[in-house]
GROMACS .gro file of C-alpha atoms in nm:
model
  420
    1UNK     CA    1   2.761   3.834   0.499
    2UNK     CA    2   3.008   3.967   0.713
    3UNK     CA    3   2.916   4.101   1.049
    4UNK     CA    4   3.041   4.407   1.176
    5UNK     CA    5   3.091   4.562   1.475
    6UNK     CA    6   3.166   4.949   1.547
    7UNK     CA    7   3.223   5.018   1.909
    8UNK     CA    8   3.378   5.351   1.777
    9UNK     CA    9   3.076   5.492   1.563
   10UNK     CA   10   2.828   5.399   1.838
   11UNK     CA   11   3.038   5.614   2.097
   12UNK     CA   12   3.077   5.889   1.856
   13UNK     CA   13   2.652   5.865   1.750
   14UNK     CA   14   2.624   5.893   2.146
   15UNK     CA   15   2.857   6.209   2.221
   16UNK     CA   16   2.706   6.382   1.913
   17UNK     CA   17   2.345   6.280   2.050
   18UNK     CA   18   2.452   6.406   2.391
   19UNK     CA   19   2.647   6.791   2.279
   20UNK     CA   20   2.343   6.844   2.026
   21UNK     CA   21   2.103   6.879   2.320
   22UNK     CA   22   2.286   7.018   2.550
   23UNK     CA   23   2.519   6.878   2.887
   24UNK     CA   24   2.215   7.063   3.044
   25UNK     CA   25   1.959   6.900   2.929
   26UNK     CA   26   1.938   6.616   2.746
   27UNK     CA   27   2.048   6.249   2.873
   28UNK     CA   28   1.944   5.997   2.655
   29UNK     CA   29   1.651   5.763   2.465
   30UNK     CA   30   1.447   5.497   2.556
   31UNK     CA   31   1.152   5.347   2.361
   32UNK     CA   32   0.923   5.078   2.480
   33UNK     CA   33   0.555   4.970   2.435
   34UNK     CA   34   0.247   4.949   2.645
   35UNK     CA   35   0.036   4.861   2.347
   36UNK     CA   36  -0.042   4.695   1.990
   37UNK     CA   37   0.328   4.772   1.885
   38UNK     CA   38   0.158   4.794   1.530
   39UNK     CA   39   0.046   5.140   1.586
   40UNK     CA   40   0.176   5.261   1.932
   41UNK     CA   41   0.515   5.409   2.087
   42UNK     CA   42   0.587   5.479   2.419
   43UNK     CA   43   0.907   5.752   2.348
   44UNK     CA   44   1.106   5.813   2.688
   45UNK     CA   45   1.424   6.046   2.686
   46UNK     CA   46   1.565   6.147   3.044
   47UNK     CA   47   1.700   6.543   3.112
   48UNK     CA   48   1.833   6.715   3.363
   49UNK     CA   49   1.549   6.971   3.270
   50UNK     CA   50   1.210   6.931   3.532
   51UNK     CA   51   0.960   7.144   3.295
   52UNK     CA   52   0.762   6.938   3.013
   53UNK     CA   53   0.913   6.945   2.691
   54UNK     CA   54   0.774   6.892   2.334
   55UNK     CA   55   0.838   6.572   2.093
   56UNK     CA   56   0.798   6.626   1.729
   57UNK     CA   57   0.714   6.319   1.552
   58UNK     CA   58   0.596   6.299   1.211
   59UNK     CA   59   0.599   5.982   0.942
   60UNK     CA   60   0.859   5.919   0.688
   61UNK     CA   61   0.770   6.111   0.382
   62UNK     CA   62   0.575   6.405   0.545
   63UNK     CA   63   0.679   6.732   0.587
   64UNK     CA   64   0.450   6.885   0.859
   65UNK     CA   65   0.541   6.771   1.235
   66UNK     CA   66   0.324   6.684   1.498
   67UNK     CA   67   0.369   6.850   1.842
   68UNK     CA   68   0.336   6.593   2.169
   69UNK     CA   69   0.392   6.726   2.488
   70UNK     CA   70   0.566   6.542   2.777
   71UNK     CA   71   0.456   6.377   3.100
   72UNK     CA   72   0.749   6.424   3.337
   73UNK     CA   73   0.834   6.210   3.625
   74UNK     CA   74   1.096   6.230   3.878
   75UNK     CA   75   1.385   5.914   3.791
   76UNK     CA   76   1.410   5.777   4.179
   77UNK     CA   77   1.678   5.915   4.404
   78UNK     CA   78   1.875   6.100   4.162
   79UNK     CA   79   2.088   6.433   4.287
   80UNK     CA   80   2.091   6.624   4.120
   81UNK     CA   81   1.740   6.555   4.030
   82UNK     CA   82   1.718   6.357   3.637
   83UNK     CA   83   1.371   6.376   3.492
   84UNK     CA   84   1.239   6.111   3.275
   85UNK     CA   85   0.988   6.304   3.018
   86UNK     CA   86   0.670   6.059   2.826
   87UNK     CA   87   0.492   6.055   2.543
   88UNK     CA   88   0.268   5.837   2.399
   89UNK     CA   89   0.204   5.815   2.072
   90UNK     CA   90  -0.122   5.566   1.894
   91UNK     CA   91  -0.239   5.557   1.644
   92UNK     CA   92   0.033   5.541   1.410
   93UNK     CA   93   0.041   5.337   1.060
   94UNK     CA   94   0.203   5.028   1.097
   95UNK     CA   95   0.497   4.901   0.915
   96UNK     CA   96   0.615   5.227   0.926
   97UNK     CA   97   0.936   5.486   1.028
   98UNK     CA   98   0.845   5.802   1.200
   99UNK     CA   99   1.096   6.068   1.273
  100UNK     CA  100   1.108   6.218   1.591
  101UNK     CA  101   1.290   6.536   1.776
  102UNK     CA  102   1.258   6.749   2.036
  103UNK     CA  103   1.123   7.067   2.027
  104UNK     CA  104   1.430   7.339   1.979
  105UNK     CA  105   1.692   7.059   1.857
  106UNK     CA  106   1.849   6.980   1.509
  107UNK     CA  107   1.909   6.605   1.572
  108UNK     CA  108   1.672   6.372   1.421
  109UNK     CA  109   1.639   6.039   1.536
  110UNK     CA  110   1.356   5.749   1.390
  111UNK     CA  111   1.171   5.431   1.493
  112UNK     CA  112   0.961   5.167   1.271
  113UNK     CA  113   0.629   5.021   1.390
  114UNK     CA  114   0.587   4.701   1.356
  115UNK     CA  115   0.363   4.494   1.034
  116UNK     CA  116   0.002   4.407   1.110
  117UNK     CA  117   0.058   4.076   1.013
  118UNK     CA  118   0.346   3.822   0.934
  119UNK     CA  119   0.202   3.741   0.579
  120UNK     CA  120   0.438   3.923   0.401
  121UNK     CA  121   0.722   4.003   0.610
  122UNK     CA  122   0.930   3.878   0.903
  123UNK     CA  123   0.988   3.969   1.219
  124UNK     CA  124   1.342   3.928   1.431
  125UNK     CA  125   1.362   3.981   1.817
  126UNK     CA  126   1.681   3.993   2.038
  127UNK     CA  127   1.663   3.799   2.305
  128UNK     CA  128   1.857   3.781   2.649
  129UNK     CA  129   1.841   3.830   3.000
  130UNK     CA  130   2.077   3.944   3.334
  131UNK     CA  131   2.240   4.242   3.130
  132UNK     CA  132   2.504   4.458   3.331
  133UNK     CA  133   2.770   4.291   3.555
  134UNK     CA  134   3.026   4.560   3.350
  135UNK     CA  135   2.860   4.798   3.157
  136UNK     CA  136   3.120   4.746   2.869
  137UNK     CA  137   2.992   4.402   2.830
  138UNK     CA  138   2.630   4.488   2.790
  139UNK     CA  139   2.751   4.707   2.543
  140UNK     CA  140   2.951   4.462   2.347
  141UNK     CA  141   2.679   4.202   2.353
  142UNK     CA  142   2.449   4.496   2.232
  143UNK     CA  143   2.620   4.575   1.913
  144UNK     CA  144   2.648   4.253   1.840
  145UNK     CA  145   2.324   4.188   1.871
  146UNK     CA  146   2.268   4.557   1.625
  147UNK     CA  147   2.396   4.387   1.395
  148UNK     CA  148   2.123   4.156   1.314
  149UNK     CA  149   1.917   4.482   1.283
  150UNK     CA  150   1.639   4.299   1.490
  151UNK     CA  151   1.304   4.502   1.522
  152UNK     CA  152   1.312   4.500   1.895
  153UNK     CA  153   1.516   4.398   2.218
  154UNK     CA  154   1.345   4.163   2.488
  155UNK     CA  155   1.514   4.118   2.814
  156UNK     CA  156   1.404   3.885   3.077
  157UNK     CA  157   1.503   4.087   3.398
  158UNK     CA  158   1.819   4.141   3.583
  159UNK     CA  159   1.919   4.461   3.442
  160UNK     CA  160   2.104   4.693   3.629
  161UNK     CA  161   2.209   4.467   3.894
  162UNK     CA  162   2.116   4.797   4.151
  163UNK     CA  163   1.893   4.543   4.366
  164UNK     CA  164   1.671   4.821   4.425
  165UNK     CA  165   1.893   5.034   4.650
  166UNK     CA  166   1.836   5.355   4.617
  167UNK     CA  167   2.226   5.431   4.670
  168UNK     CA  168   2.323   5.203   4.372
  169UNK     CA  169   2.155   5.477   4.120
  170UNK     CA  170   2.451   5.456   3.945
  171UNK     CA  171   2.444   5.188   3.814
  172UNK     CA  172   2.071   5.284   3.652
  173UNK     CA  173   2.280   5.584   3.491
  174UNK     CA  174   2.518   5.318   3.295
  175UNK     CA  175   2.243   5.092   3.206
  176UNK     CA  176   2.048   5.357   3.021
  177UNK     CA  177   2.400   5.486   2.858
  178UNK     CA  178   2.522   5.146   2.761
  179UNK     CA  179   2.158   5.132   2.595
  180UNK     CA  180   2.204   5.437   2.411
  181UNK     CA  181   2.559   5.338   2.326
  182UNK     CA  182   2.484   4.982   2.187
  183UNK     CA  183   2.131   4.995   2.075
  184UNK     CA  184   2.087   5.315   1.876
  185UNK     CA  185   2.172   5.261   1.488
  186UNK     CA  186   2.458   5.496   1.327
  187UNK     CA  187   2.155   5.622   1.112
  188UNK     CA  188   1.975   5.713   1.428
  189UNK     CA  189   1.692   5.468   1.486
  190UNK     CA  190   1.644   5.340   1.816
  191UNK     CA  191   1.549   4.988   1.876
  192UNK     CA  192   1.251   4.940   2.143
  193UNK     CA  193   1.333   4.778   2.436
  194UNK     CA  194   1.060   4.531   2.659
  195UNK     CA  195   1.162   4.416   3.008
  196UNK     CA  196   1.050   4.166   3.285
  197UNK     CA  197   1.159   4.153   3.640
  198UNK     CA  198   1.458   3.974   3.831
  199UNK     CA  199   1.549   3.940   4.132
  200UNK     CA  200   1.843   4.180   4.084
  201UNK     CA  201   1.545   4.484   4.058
  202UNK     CA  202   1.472   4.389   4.398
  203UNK     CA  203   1.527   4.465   4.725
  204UNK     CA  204   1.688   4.103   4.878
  205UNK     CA  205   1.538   4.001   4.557
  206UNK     CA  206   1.181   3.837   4.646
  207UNK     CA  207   0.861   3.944   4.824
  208UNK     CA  208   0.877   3.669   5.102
  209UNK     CA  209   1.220   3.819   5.205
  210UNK     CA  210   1.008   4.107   5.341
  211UNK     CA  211   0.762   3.960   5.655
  212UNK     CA  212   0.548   4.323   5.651
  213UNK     CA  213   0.489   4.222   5.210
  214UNK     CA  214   0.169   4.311   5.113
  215UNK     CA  215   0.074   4.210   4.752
  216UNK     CA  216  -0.018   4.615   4.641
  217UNK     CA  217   0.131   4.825   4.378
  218UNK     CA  218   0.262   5.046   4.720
  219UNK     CA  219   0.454   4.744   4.831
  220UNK     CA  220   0.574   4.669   4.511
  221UNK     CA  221   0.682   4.939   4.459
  222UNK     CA  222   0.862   5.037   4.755
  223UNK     CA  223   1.068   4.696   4.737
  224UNK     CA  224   1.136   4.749   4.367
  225UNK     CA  225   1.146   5.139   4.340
  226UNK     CA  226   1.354   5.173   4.008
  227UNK     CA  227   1.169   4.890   3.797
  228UNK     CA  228   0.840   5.059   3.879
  229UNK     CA  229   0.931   5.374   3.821
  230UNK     CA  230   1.179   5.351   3.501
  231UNK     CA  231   0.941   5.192   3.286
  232UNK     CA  232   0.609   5.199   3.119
  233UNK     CA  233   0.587   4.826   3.068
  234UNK     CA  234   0.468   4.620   3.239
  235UNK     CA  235   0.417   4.849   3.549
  236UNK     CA  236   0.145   4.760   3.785
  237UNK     CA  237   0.142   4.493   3.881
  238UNK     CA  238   0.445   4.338   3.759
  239UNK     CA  239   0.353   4.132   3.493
  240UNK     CA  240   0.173   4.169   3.149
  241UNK     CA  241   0.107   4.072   2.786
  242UNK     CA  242   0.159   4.279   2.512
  243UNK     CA  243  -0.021   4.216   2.193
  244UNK     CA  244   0.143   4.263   1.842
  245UNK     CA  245  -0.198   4.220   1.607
  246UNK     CA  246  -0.282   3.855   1.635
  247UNK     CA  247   0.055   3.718   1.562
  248UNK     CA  248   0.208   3.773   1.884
  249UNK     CA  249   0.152   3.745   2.245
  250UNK     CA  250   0.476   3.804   2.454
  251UNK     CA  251   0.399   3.708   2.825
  252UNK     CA  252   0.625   3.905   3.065
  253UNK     CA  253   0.664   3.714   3.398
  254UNK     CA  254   0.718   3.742   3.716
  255UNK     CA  255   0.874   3.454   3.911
  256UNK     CA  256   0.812   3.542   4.284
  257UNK     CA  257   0.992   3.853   4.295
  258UNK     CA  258   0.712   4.103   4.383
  259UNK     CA  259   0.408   3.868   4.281
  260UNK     CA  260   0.387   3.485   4.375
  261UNK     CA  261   0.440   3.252   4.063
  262UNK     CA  262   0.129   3.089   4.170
  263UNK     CA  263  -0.213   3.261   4.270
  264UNK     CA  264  -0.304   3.539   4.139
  265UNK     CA  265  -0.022   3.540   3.823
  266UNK     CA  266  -0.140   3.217   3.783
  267UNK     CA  267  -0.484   3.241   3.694
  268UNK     CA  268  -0.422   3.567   3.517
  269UNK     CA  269  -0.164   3.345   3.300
  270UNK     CA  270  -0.442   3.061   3.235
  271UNK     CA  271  -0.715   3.353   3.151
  272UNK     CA  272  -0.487   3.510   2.892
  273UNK     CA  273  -0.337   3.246   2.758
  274UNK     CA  274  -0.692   3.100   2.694
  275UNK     CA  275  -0.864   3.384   2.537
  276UNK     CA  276  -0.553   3.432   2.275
  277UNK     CA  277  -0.597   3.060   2.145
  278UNK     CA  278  -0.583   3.231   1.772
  279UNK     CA  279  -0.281   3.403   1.820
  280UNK     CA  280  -0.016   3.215   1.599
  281UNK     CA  281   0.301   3.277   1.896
  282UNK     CA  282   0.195   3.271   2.235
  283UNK     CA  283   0.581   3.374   2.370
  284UNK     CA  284   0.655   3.394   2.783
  285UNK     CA  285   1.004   3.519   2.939
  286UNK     CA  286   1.061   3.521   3.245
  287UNK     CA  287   1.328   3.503   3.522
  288UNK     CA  288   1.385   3.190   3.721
  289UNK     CA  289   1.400   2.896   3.475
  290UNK     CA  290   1.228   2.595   3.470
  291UNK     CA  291   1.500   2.390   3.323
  292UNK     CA  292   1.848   2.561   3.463
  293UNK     CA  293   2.121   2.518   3.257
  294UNK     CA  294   2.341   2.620   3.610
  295UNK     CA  295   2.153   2.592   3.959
  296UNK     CA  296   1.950   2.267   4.121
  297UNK     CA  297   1.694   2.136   3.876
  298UNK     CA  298   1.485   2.116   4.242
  299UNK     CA  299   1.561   2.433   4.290
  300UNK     CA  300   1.238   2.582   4.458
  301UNK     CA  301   1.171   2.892   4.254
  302UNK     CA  302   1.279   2.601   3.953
  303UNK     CA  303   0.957   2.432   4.112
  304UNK     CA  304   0.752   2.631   4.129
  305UNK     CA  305   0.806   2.766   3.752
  306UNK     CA  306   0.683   2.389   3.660
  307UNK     CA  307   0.396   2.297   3.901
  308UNK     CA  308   0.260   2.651   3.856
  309UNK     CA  309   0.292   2.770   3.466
  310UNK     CA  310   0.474   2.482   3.216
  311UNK     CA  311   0.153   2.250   3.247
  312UNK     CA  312   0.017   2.582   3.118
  313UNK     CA  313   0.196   2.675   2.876
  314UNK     CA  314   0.140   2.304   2.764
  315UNK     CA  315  -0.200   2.300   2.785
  316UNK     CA  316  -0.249   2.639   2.561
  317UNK     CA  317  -0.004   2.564   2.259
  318UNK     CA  318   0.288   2.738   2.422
  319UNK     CA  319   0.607   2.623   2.141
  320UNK     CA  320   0.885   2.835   2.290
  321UNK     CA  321   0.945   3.010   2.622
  322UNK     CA  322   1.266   3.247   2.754
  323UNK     CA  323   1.403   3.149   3.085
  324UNK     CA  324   1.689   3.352   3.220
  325UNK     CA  325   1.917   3.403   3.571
  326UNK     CA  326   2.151   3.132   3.531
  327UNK     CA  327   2.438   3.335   3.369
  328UNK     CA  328   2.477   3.069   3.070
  329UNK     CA  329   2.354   2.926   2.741
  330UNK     CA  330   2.135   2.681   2.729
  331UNK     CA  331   1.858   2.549   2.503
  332UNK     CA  332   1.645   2.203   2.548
  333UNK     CA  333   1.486   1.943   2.392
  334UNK     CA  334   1.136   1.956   2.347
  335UNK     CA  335   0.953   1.886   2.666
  336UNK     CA  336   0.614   1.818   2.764
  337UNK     CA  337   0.466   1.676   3.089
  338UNK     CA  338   0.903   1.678   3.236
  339UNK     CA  339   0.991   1.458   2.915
  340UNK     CA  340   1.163   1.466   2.601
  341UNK     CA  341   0.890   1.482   2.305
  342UNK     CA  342   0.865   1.642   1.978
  343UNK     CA  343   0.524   1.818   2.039
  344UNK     CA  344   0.700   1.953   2.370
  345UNK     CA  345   0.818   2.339   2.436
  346UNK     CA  346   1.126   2.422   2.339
  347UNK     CA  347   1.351   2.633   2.646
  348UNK     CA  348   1.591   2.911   2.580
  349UNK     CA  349   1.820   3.079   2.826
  350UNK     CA  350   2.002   3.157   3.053
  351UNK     CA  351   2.055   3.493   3.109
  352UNK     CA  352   2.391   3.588   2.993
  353UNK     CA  353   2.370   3.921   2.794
  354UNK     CA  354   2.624   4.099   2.994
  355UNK     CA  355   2.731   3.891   3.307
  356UNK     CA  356   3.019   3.669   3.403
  357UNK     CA  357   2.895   3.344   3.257
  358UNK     CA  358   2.881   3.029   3.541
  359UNK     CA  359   2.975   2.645   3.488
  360UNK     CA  360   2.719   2.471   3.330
  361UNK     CA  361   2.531   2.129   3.388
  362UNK     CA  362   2.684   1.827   3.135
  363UNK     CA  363   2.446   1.857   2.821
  364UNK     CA  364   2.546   1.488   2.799
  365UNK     CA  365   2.414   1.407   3.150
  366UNK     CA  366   2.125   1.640   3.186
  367UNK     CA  367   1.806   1.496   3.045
  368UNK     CA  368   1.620   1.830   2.930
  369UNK     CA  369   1.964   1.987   2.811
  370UNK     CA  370   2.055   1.987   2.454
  371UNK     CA  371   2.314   2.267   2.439
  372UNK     CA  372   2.470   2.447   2.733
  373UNK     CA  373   2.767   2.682   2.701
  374UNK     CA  374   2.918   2.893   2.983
  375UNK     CA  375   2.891   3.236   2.760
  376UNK     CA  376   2.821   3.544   2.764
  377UNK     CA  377   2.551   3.518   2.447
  378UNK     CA  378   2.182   3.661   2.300
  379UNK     CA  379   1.931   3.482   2.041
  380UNK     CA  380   1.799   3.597   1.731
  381UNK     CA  381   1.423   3.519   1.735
  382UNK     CA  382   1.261   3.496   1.345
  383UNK     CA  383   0.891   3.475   1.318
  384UNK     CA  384   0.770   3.376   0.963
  385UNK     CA  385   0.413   3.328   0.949
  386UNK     CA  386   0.344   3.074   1.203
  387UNK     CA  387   0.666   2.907   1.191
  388UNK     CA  388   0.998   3.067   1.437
  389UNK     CA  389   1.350   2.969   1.390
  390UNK     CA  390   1.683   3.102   1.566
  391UNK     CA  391   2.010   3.142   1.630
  392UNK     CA  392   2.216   3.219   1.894
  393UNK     CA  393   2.544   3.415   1.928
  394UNK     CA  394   2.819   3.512   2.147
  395UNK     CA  395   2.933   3.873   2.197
  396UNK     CA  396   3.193   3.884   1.947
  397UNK     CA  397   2.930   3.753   1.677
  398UNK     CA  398   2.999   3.370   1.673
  399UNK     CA  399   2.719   3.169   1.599
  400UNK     CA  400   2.695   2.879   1.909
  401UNK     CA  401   2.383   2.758   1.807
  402UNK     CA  402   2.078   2.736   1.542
  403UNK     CA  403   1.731   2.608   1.562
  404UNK     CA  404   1.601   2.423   1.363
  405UNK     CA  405   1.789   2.453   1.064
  406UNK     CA  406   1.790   2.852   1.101
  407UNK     CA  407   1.793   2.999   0.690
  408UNK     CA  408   1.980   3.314   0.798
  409UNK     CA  409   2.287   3.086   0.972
  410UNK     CA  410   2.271   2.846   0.688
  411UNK     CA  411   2.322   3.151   0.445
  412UNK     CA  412   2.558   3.373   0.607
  413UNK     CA  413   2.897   3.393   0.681
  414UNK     CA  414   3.012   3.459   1.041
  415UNK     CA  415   3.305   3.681   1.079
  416UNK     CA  416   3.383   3.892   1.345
  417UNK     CA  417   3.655   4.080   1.471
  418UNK     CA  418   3.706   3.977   1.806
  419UNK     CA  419   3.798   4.230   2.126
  420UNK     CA  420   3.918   4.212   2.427
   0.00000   0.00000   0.00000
């Protein structure tokens, strides 16, 4: 299978999208979840326009539309003032596409729910983290990633690299464009996005940087204005798990950037992760890694990642967990209690979906490490019943790793034009 890449039909999808609605108006798409992706959407799109607008959604094969009026809130320190306009659609049929439009516009653009169950179909995830040094990179490693035509996008923070400075809006502006550029099929359906936190959302990127921290949503909040504000997952406060039947449980982290790692998170992690001992993939991503592929393995957010939640994510049947911020590829060996064993969790990282990747640790003289790459790269998640496989690719589509034994590497045929 050859794998193809069309920087030039994505830009052209994008400046269609954006004349159809108007320079006025319109701005672009973002879709997310706050619930049982199986029969919910959160739809966002962002406008110049303040007053609520209607969505029109209705599901493939109907004829009649449904009418779904907007929340509106104000996208943070924006001038001239950007609106991002809500809706939230449930109960929807899962396994399914629905067509949706807004109100007054030709341009019709669709999303799929996802199956109720993984006993007769798959599921495939892209996975990354740290996503916008340049925006044409996050863009590159996006298509890429399209091309895989995964069912969803799951970022592990670091996104806009703004740090929560209210004069670095900017950069919020390419990050939403780059996603509508890279991550929005020729055929119009957009691909959901889910995000944690980073440091890089933050203002001097952790809570115990500020001595007046209070652990609120206002304090949050006001050290992390554009994460809390941008997005309807997790929000409040910070962290979450979102359900997908009871074949998924993806646990979105935060590693001491506006909550503590231990504490609160912590027995909130233990609680959840206890009551969803049926679920057949109990998933976390988070930030700071455990097991860095770049910075001190004593590191003390490092530390704290495996005093506080890997004895955990041990103790609940944990198989695979995202770790990000190190600007590299790595995955481990299987580890459990800080050794190499075959029952152990598997680590995947490091955060390099559109950054300038770092020097890496020797894979040959780092005890957890079994590949490490300094690359700019994203993972293709597969979930088959209750067994997962991957792979792993660079941003012009090379294949750098597979595990274990991935069936869609071992059947396909890499090729990729690479750019510069």
């Amino acid at each position: 299978m050859k794998i193809l890449n069309y920087p030039l039909l994505f830009l052209l999808l994008f400046i269609n999208q954006f004349q159809a609605f108007g320079q006025d108006e319109f701005i672009g798409w973002f879709l997310t979840w706050k619930e049982d992706p199986t029969s919910t959407m959160v739809v966002d799109w962002h406008s110049f326009e303040e007053s609520g607008q209607t969505l029109m959604v209705r599901k493939e094969g109907e004829q009649e539309w449904q009418e779904e009026n907007s929340n509106v809130h104000e996208f943070p320190f924006t001038s001239p003032p950007r609106w991002i306009h809500r809706v939230e659609l449930k109960g929807l049929d899962p396994d399914s596409r629905y067509d949706i439009r807004i109100e007054g516009q030709e341009r019709k653009m669709y999303f799929r729910t996802m199956p109720s169950d993984l006993g007769e179909k798959s599921i495939r995830i892209a996975v990354g983290g740290d996503t916008m040094h340049e925006k044409k990179n996050m863009e590159r490693t996006g298509r890429q990633a399209m091309s895989f035509d995964p069912d969803f996008v799951l970022i592990g923070g670091d996104l806009a690299y703004a740090n929560g400075n209210p004069e670095s809006v900017d950069r919020w502006y390419q990050w939403f464009e780059a996603y509508n550029n890279s991550l929005i099929a020729d055929d119009g359906r957009i691909v959901p996005m889910l995000v944690a936190i980073g440091n890089h959302e933050v203002q001097k990127g952790y809570y115990t940087s500020h001595s007046d921290f209070e652990p609120t949503d206002e304090h949050r909040e006001r050290i992390a204005p554009f994460f809390y504000n941008l997005f309807a997952f997790p929000s409040h406060p910070g962290y979450g798990v979102l359900d997908f039947g009871k074949y998924l449980s993806l646990f979105l982290l935060d590693t001491d950037h506006t909550n503590a790692i231990g504490g609160e998170q912590k027995d909130w992690l233990a609680e959840n992760l206890e009551s969803r001992s049926d679920v057949l993939h109990l998933i976390p991503i988070y930030h700071i890694p455990g097991f860095p592929s770049v910075r001190d393995y004593n590191g003390a957010g490092e530390r704290r990642v495996r005093e506080h939640w890997i004895p955990l994510f041990e103790q609940h049947g944990v198989r695979l967990a995202f770790e990000n911020h190190d600007h590299a590829y790595k995955r481990t060996y299987p580890i459990l209690e800080e050794k190499v064993n075959e029952r152990g969790i598997v680590y995947v990282g490091d955060g390099s979906w559109g950054t300038r990747p770092r020097e890496v640790h020797s894979a040959r003289n780092t005890w957890y490490l079994n590949k490490a790459q300094s690359i700019r790269a994203f993972t293709i998640l597969s979930l088959e019943g209750r067994g997962y496989s991957l792979i792993s690719v660079d941003e012009y589509g090379r294949v750098i790793d597979a595990y274990p034994n991935n069936p869609l590497y071992l059947r396909m045929e890499v090729k990729a034009e690479i750019e510069d």
